[in-house]
Short mmCIF file of C-alpha atoms and ligand atoms in Angstrom, two decimals:
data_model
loop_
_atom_site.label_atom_id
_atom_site.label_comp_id
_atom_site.label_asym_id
_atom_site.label_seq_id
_atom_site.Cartn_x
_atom_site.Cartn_y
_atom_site.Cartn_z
CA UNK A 1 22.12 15.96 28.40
CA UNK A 2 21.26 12.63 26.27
CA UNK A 3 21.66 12.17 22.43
CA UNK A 4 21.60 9.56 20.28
CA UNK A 5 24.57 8.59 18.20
CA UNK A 6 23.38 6.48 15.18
CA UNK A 7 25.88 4.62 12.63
CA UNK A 8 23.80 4.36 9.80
CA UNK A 9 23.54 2.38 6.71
CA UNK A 10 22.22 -0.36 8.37
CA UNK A 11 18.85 -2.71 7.10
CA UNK A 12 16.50 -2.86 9.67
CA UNK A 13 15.22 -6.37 9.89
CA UNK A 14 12.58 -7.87 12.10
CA UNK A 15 9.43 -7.22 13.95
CA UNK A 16 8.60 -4.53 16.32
CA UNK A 17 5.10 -4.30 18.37
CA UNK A 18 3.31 -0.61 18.37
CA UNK A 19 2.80 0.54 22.01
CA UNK A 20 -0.54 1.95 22.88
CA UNK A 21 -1.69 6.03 21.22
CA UNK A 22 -0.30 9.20 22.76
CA UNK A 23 -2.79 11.65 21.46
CA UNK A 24 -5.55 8.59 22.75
CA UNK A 25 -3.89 8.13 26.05
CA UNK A 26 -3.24 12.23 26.94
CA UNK A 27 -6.90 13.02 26.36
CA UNK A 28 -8.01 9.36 28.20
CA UNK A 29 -6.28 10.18 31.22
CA UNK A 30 -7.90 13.51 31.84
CA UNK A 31 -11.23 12.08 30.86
CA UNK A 32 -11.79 9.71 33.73
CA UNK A 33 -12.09 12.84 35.65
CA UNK A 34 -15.43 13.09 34.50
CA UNK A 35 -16.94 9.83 36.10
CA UNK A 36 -15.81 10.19 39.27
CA UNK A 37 -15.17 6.79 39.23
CA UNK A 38 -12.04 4.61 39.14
CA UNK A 39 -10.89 3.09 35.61
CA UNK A 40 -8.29 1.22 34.55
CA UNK A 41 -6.34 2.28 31.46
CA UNK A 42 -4.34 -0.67 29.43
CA UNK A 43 -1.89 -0.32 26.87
CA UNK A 44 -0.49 3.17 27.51
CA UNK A 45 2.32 4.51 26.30
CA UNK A 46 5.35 4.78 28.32
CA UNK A 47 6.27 7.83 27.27
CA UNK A 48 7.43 11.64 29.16
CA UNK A 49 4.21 13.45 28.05
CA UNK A 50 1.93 10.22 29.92
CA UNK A 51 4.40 10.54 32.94
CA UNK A 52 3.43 14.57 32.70
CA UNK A 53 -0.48 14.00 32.75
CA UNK A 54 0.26 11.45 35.60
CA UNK A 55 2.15 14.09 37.53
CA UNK A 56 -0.52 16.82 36.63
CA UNK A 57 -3.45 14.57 38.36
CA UNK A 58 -1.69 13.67 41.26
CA UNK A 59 -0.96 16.72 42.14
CA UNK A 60 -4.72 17.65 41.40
CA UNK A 61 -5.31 14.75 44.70
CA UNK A 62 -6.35 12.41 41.98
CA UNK A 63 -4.85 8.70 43.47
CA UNK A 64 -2.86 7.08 41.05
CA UNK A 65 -1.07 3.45 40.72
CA UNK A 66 0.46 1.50 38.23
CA UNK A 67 -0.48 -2.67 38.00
CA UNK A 68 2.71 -4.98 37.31
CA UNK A 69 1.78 -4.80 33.28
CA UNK A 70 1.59 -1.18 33.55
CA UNK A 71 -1.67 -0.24 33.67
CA UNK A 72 -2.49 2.76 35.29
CA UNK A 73 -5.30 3.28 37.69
CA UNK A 74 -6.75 6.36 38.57
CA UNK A 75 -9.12 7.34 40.93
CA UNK A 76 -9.86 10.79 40.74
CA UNK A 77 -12.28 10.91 43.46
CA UNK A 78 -9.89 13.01 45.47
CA UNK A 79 -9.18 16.13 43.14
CA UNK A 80 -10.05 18.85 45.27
CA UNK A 81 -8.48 21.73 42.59
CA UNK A 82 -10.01 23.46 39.48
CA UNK A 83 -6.70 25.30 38.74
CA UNK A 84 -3.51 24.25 37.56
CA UNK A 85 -1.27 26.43 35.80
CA UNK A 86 1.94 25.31 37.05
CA UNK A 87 5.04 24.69 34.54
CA UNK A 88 4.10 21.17 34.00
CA UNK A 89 0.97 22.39 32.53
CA UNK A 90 2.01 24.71 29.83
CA UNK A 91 4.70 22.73 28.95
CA UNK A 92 2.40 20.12 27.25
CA UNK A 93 -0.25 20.94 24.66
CA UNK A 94 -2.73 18.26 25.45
CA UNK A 95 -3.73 19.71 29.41
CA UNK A 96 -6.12 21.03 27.51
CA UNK A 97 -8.20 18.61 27.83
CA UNK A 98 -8.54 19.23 31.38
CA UNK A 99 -10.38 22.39 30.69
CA UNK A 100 -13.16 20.11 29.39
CA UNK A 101 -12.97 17.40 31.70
CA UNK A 102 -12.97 20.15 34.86
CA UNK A 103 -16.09 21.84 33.64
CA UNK A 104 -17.70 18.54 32.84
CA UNK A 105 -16.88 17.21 36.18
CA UNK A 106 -17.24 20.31 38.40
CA UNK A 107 -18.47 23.34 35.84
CA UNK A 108 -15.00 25.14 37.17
CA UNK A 109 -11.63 25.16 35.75
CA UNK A 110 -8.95 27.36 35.60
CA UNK A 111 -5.69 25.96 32.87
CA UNK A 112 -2.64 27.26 31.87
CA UNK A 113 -2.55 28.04 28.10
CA UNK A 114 -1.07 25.25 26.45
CA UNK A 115 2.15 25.03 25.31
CA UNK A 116 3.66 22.27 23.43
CA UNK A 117 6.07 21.68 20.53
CA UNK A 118 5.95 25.38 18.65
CA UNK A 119 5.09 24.11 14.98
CA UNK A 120 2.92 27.01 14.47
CA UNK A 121 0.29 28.90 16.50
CA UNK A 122 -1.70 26.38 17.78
CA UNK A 123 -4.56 28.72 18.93
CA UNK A 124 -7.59 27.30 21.25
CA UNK A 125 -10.26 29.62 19.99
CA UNK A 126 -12.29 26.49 18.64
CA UNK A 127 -12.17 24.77 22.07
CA UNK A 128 -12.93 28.25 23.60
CA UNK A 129 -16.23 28.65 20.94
CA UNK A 130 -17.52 25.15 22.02
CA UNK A 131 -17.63 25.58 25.34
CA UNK A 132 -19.23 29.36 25.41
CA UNK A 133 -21.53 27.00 22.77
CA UNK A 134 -22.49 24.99 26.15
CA UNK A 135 -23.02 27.97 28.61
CA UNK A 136 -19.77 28.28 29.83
CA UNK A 137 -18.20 32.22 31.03
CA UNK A 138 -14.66 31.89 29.89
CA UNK A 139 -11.87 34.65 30.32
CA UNK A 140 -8.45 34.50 29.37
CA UNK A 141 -6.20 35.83 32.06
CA UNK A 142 -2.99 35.99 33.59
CA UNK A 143 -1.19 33.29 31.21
CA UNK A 144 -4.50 31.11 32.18
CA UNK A 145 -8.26 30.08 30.32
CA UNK A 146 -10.52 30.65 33.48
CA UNK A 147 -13.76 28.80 33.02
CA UNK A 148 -16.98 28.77 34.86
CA UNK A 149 -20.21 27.68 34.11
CA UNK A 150 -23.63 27.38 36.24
CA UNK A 151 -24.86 24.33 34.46
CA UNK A 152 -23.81 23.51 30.80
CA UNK A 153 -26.18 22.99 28.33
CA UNK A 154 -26.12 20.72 25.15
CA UNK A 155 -25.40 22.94 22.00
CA UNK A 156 -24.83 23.13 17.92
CA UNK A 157 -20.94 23.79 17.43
CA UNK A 158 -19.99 23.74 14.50
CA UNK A 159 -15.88 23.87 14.26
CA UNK A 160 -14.38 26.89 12.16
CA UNK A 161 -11.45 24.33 11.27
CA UNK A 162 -11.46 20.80 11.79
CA UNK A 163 -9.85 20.69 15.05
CA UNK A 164 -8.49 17.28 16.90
CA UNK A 165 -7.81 19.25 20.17
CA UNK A 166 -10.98 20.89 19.96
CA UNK A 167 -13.44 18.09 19.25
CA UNK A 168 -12.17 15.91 21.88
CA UNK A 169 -12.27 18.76 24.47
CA UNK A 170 -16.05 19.25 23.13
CA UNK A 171 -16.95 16.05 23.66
CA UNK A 172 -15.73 15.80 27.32
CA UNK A 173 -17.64 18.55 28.35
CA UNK A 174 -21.07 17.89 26.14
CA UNK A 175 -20.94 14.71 28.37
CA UNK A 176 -21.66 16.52 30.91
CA UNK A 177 -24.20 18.68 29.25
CA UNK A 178 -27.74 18.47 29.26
CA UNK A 179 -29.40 17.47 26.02
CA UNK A 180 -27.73 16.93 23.10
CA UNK A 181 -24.92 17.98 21.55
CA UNK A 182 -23.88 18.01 17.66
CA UNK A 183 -20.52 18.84 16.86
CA UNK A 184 -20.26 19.53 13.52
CA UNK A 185 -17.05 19.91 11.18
CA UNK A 186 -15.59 17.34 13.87
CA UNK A 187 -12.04 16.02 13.25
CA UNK A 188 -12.21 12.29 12.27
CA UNK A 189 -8.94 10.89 13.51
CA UNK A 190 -9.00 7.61 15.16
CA UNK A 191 -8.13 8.91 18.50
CA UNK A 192 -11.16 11.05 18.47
CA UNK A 193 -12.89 7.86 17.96
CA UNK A 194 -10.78 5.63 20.71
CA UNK A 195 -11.72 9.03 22.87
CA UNK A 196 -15.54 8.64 22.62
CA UNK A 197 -15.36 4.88 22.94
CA UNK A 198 -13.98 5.39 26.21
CA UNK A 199 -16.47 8.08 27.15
CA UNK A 200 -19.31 5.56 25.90
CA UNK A 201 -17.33 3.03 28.26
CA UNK A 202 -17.99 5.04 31.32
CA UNK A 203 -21.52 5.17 30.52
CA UNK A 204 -21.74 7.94 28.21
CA UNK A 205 -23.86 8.53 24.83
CA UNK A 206 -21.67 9.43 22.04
CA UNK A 207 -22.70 8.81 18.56
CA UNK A 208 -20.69 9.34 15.25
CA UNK A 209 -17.21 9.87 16.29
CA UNK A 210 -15.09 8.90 13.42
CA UNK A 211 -17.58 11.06 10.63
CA UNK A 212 -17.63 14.85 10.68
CA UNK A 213 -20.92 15.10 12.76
CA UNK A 214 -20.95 13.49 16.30
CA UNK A 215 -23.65 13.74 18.33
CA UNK A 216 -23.85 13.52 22.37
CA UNK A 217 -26.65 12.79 24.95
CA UNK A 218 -25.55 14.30 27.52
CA UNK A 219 -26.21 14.75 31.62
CA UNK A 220 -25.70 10.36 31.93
CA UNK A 221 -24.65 9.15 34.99
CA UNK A 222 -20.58 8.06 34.35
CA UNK A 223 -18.95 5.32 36.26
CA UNK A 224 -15.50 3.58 35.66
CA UNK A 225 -14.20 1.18 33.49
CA UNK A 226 -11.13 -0.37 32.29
CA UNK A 227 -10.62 0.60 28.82
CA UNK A 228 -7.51 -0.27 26.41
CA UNK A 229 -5.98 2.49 24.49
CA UNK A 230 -5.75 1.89 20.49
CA UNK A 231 -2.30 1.45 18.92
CA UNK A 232 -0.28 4.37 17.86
CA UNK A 233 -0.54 4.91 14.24
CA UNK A 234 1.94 7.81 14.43
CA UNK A 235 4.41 5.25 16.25
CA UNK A 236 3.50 2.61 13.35
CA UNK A 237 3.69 5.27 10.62
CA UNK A 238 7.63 5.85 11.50
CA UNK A 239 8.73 2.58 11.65
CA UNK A 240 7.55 2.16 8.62
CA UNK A 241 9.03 4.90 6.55
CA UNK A 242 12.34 3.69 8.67
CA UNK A 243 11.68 0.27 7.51
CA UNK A 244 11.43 1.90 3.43
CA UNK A 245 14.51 4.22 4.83
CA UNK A 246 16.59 1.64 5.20
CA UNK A 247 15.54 -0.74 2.46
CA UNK A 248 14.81 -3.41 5.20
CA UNK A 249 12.04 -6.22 5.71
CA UNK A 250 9.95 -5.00 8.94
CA UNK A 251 6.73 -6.65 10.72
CA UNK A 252 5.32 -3.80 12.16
CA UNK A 253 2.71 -6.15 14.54
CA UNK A 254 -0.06 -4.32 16.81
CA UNK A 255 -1.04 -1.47 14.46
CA UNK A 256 -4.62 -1.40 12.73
CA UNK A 257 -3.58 -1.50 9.01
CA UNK A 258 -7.08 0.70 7.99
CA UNK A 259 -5.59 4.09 10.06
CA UNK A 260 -2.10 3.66 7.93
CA UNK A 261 -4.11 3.50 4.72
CA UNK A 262 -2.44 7.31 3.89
CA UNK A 263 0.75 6.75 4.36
CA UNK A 264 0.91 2.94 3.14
CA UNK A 265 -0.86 4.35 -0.57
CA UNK A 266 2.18 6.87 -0.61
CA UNK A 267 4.73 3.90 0.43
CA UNK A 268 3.15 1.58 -2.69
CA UNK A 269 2.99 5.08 -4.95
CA UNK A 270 7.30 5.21 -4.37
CA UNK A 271 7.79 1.59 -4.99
CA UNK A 272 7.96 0.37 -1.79
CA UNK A 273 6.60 -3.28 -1.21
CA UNK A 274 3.44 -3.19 1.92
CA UNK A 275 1.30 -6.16 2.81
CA UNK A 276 -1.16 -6.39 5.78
CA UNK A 277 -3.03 -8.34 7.84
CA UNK A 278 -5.46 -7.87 10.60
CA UNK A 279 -3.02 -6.30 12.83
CA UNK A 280 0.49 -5.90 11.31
CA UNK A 281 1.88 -4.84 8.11
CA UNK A 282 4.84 -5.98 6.23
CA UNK A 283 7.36 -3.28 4.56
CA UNK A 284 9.74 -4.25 2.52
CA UNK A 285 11.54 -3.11 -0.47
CA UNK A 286 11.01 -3.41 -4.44
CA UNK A 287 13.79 -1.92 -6.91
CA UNK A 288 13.70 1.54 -7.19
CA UNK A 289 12.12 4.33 -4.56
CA UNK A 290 10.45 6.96 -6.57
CA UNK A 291 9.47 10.47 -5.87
CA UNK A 292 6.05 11.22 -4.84
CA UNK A 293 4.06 14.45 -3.76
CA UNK A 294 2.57 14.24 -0.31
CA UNK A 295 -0.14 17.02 0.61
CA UNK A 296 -0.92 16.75 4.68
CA UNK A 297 -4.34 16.86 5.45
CA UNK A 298 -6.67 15.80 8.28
CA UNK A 299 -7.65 11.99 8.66
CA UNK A 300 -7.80 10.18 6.67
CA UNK A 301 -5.55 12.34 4.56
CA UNK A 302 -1.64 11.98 5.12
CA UNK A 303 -1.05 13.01 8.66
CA UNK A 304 0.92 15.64 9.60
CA UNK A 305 2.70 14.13 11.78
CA UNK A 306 4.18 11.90 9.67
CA UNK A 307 5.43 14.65 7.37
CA UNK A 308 9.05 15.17 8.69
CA UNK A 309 10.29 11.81 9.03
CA UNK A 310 8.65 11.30 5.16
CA UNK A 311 10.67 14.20 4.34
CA UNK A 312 13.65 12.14 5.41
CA UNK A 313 12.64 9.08 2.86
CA UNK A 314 11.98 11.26 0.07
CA UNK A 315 15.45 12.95 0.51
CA UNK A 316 16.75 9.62 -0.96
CA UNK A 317 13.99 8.95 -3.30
CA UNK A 318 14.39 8.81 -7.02
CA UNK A 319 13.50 12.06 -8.72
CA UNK A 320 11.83 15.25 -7.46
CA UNK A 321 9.04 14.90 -4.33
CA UNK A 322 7.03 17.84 -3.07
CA UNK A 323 6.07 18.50 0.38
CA UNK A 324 3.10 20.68 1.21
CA UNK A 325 2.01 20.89 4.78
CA UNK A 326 -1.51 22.51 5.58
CA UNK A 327 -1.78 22.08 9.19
CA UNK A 328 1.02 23.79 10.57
CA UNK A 329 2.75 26.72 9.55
CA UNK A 330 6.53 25.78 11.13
CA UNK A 331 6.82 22.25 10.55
CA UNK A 332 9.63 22.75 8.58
CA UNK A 333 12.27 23.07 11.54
CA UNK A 334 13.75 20.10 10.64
CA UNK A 335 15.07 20.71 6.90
CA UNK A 336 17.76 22.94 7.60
CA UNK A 337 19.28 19.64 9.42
CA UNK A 338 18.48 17.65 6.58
CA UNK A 339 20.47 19.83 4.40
CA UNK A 340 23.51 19.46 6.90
CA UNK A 341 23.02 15.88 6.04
CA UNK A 342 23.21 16.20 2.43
CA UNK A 343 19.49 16.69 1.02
CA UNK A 344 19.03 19.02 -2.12
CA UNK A 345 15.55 20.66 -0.20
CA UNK A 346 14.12 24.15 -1.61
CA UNK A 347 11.45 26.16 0.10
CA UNK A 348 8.53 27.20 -2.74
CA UNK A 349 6.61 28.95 -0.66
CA UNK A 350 5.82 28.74 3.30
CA UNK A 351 4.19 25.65 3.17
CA UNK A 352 5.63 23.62 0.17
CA UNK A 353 9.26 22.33 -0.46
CA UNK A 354 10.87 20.27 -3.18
CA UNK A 355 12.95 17.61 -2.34
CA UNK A 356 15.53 16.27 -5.10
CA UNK A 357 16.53 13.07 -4.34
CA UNK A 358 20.32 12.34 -3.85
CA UNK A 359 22.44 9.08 -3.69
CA UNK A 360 23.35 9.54 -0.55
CA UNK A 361 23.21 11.60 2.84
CA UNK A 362 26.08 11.89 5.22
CA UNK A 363 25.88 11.66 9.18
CA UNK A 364 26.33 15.00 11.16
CA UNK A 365 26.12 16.38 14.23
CA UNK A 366 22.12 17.75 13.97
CA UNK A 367 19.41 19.00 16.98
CA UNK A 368 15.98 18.36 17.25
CA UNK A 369 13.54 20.88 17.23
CA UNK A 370 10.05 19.54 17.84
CA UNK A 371 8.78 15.78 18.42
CA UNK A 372 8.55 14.74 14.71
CA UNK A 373 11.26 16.15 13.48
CA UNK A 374 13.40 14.21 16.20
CA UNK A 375 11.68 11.35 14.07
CA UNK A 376 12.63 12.77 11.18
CA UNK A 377 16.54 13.27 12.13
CA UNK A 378 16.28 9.38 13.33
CA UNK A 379 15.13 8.31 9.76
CA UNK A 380 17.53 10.21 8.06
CA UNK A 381 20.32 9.04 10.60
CA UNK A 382 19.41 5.40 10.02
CA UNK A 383 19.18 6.41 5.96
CA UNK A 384 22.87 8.13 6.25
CA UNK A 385 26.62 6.98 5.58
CA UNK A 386 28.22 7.31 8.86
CA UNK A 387 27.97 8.76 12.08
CA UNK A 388 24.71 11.18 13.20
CA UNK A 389 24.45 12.66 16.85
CA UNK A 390 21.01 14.16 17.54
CA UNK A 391 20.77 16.22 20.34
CA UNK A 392 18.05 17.91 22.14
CA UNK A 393 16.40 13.68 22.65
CA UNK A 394 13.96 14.99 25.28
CA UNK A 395 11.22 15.92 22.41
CA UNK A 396 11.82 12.37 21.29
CA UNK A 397 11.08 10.98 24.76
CA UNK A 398 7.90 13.19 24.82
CA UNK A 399 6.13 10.55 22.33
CA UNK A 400 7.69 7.44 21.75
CA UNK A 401 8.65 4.73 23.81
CA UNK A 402 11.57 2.93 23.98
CA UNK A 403 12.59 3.79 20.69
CA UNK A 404 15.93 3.22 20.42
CA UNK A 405 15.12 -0.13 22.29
CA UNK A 406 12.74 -0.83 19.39
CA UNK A 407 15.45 0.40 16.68
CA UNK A 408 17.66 -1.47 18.02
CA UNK A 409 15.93 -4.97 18.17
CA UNK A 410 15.61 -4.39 14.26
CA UNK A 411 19.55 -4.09 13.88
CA UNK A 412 19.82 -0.46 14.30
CA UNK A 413 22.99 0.84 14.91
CA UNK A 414 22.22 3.80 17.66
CA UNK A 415 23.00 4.37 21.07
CA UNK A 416 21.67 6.58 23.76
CA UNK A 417 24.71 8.78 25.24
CA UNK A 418 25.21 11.63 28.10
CA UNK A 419 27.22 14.57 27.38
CA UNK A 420 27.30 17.66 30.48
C1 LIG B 1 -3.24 17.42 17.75
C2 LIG B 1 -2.10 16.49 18.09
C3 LIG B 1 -0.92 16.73 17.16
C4 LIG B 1 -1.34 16.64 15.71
C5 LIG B 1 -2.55 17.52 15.44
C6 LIG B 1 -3.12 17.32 14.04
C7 LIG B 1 -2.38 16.15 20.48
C8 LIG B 1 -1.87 16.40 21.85
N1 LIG B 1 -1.70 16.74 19.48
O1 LIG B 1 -2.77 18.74 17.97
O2 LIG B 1 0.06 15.72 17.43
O3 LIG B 1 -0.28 17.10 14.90
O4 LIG B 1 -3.61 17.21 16.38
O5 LIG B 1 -3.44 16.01 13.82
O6 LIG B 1 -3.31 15.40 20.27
N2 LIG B 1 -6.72 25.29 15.22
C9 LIG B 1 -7.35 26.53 15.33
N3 LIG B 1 -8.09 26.77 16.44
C10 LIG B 1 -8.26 25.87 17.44
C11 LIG B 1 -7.63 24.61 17.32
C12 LIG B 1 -6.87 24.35 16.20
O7 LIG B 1 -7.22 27.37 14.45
O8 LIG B 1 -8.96 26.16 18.41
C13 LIG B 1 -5.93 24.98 14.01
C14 LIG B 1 -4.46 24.70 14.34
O9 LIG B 1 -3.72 25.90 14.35
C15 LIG B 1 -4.07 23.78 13.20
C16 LIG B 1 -5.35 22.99 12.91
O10 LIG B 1 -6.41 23.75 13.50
O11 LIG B 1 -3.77 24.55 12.05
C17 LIG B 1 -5.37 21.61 13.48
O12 LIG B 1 -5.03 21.65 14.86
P1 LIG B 1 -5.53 20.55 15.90
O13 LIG B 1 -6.12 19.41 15.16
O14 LIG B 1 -6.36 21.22 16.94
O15 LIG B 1 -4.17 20.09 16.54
P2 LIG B 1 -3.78 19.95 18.04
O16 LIG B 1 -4.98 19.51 18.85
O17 LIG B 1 -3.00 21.13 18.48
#
């Protein structure tokens, strides 16, 4: 089993580059199912969850191969299965999306429910609703969403929450539909947008992604492409609350400043010196880091992905902060390792806390619970006096690459060890 052992205390100097989007490049990959057609996908992430999807197509028949700069293309002219449901499959949150690229592509498709990290309930009823929306019969049996549609018809959806997962899925299948599709109430994020530019790549008609109301010709001939995934803002987003963490001077180079615009407001708000410029931003630090209240909301609003490792700055910050998540009922997993650490945090209620800062945390031994709060435990290990060992690394692996690489280059302290 691998952890990370971090000596913390240390500035993190230097410049890093932002690898390509994980929530871009796990609803990408199932996508080019719907052409047919080979594509060629740049700038993904090398990261367990891509190596997952990979897995999950080529077992489908899809063809897969890798170019010497990574690349991956796929040719899923081969996929001769509707169903997967194997362990791989509900594992992961985002096969999903194969539900709507399968009844696109084929108007079949049979998916294990999805698992993922278990930061609340994560229901699919949305996705479910939009599809029905476009004609489809879906049951939910056995563990599995069984879909089946004779042909799929364009439709008004309008989403009951603003939905990430459930927009993109939409969208794949309303490609596929005939007529138009508005989705209305649709999640904003810039991954829904990178999404649609791809689907517009392949020859598709998808208007609006990146408002609330997208609307889709569908029933167009697709065909491949070769398409480059957008940065990572998530990625971005920690290294630079690690760079404030640390009270170091970081070039974060690759990102797209505009996505960051939440988290960078809240980074100014506490003191913390940000520049930009077309594709990097500075952090750096300015006196004292002051307390601030961070509400997570969907884009543009503060993501809430980035709540756990901002938890970990504010620990340190100067003064009281308060944390209120929205999204997700459980993303609070991480605090109880925080207070190992040191940090003075008080549940209000089940989806606020208030964080007093203190001078100083203090490595311990501390497990990870769910992706972002392995992000979190990094900050605060790279914040703390001492020595931190963070086990349970394989959520970490799940979404970022290279990381302690990447921490590294910037003068981290951490190393990647086995234990049995
Ligand atoms: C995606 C991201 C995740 C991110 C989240 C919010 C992937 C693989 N994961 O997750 O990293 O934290 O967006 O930005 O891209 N909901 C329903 N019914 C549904 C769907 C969602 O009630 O059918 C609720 C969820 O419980 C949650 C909220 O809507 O409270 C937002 O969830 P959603 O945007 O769908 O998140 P995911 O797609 O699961």
């Amino acid at each position: 089993m691998a952890y990370y052992r971090i000596n913390g205390g240390k500035r993190l100097e230097g410049a890093v580059t932002i690898s390509g989007a994980k929530n871009a490049a796990l609803a990408i990959i199932p996508a080019v199912i719907l052409s047919g057609e080979s594509c060629l996908l740049e700038n993904l992430p090398e990261i367990e969850d891509v190596r997952i999807v990979e897995e999950i197509l080529t077992s489908m028949g899809a063809d897969i191969s890798r170019t010497p700069d990574g690349s991956m293309r796929i040719d899923p002219s081969g996929i001769s299965t509707f169903s997967v449901t194997g362990e791989m499959v509900s594992s992961m949150r985002a096969s999903y999306y194969l539900l709507g690229a399968l009844l696109g592509r084929y108007k079949k498709a049979e998916i294990a429910l999805p698992g993922g990290c278990a930061i609340g309930q994560r229901p699919i009823d949305q996705h479910i609703k939009g599809m029905r929306a476009l004609g489809a019969d879906i049951v939910i049996q056995g563990g599995s969403v069984k879909a089946r549609a004779d042909r799929l018809r364009g439709a008004e959806i309008y989403l009951d929450v603003v939905s990430v997962g459930a927009t993109i899925n939409i969208m794949l299948a309303a490609v596929a539909a005939e007529g138009q599709t508005i989705i209305a109430n649709a999640a904003k994020e810039p991954h829904v947008v990178d999404v649609a530019n791809f689907l517009n790549m392949m020859g598709a008609n998808v208007k609006g992604a990146g408002t609330d109301v997208i609307r889709i010709q569908g029933g167009r001939r697709l065909h491949g492409c070769t398409y480059a995934v957008i940065p990572d803002q998530i990625e971005a987003g920690t290294f630079m609350i690690a760079a404030a963490a640390t009270r170091g001077d970081v070039v974060i180079h690759g990102c797209i400043p505009t996505h960051m615009e939440a988290l960078t407001a809240k980074l100014l708000e506490m003191g913390v010196r940000v520049t930009e410029n077309d594709d990097s931003i500075r952090v750096r630090p300015q006196g004292v880091q002051r307390a601030v209240n961070v509400k997570t909301q969907v884009y543009p609003g503060f993501p809430t992905d980035l709540q756990q490792p901002m938890t970990s700055l504010l620990c340190m910050a100067n003064g009281v902060s308060t944390v209120s998540e929205t999204i997700f009922e459980r993303r609070f997993m991480h605090l109880d390792e925080l207070r190992r650490m040191g940090a003075h945090i008080k549940l209000m209620d089940h989806s606020t806390i208030l964080i007093e800062g203190v001078r100083e945390l203090y490595g311990a031994p501390v497990t990870v619970t769910d992706l972002r709060a392995g992000a979190a435990l990094i900050v605060a290990g790279l914040m703390a006096k001492g020595v931190t060992e963070i086990y349970e690394t394989s959520y970490i692996d799940r979404g970022y690459e290279h990381l302690e690489d990447k921490l590294r280059s910037l003068g981290a302290k951490i190393e990647r060890l086995t234990v049995d």
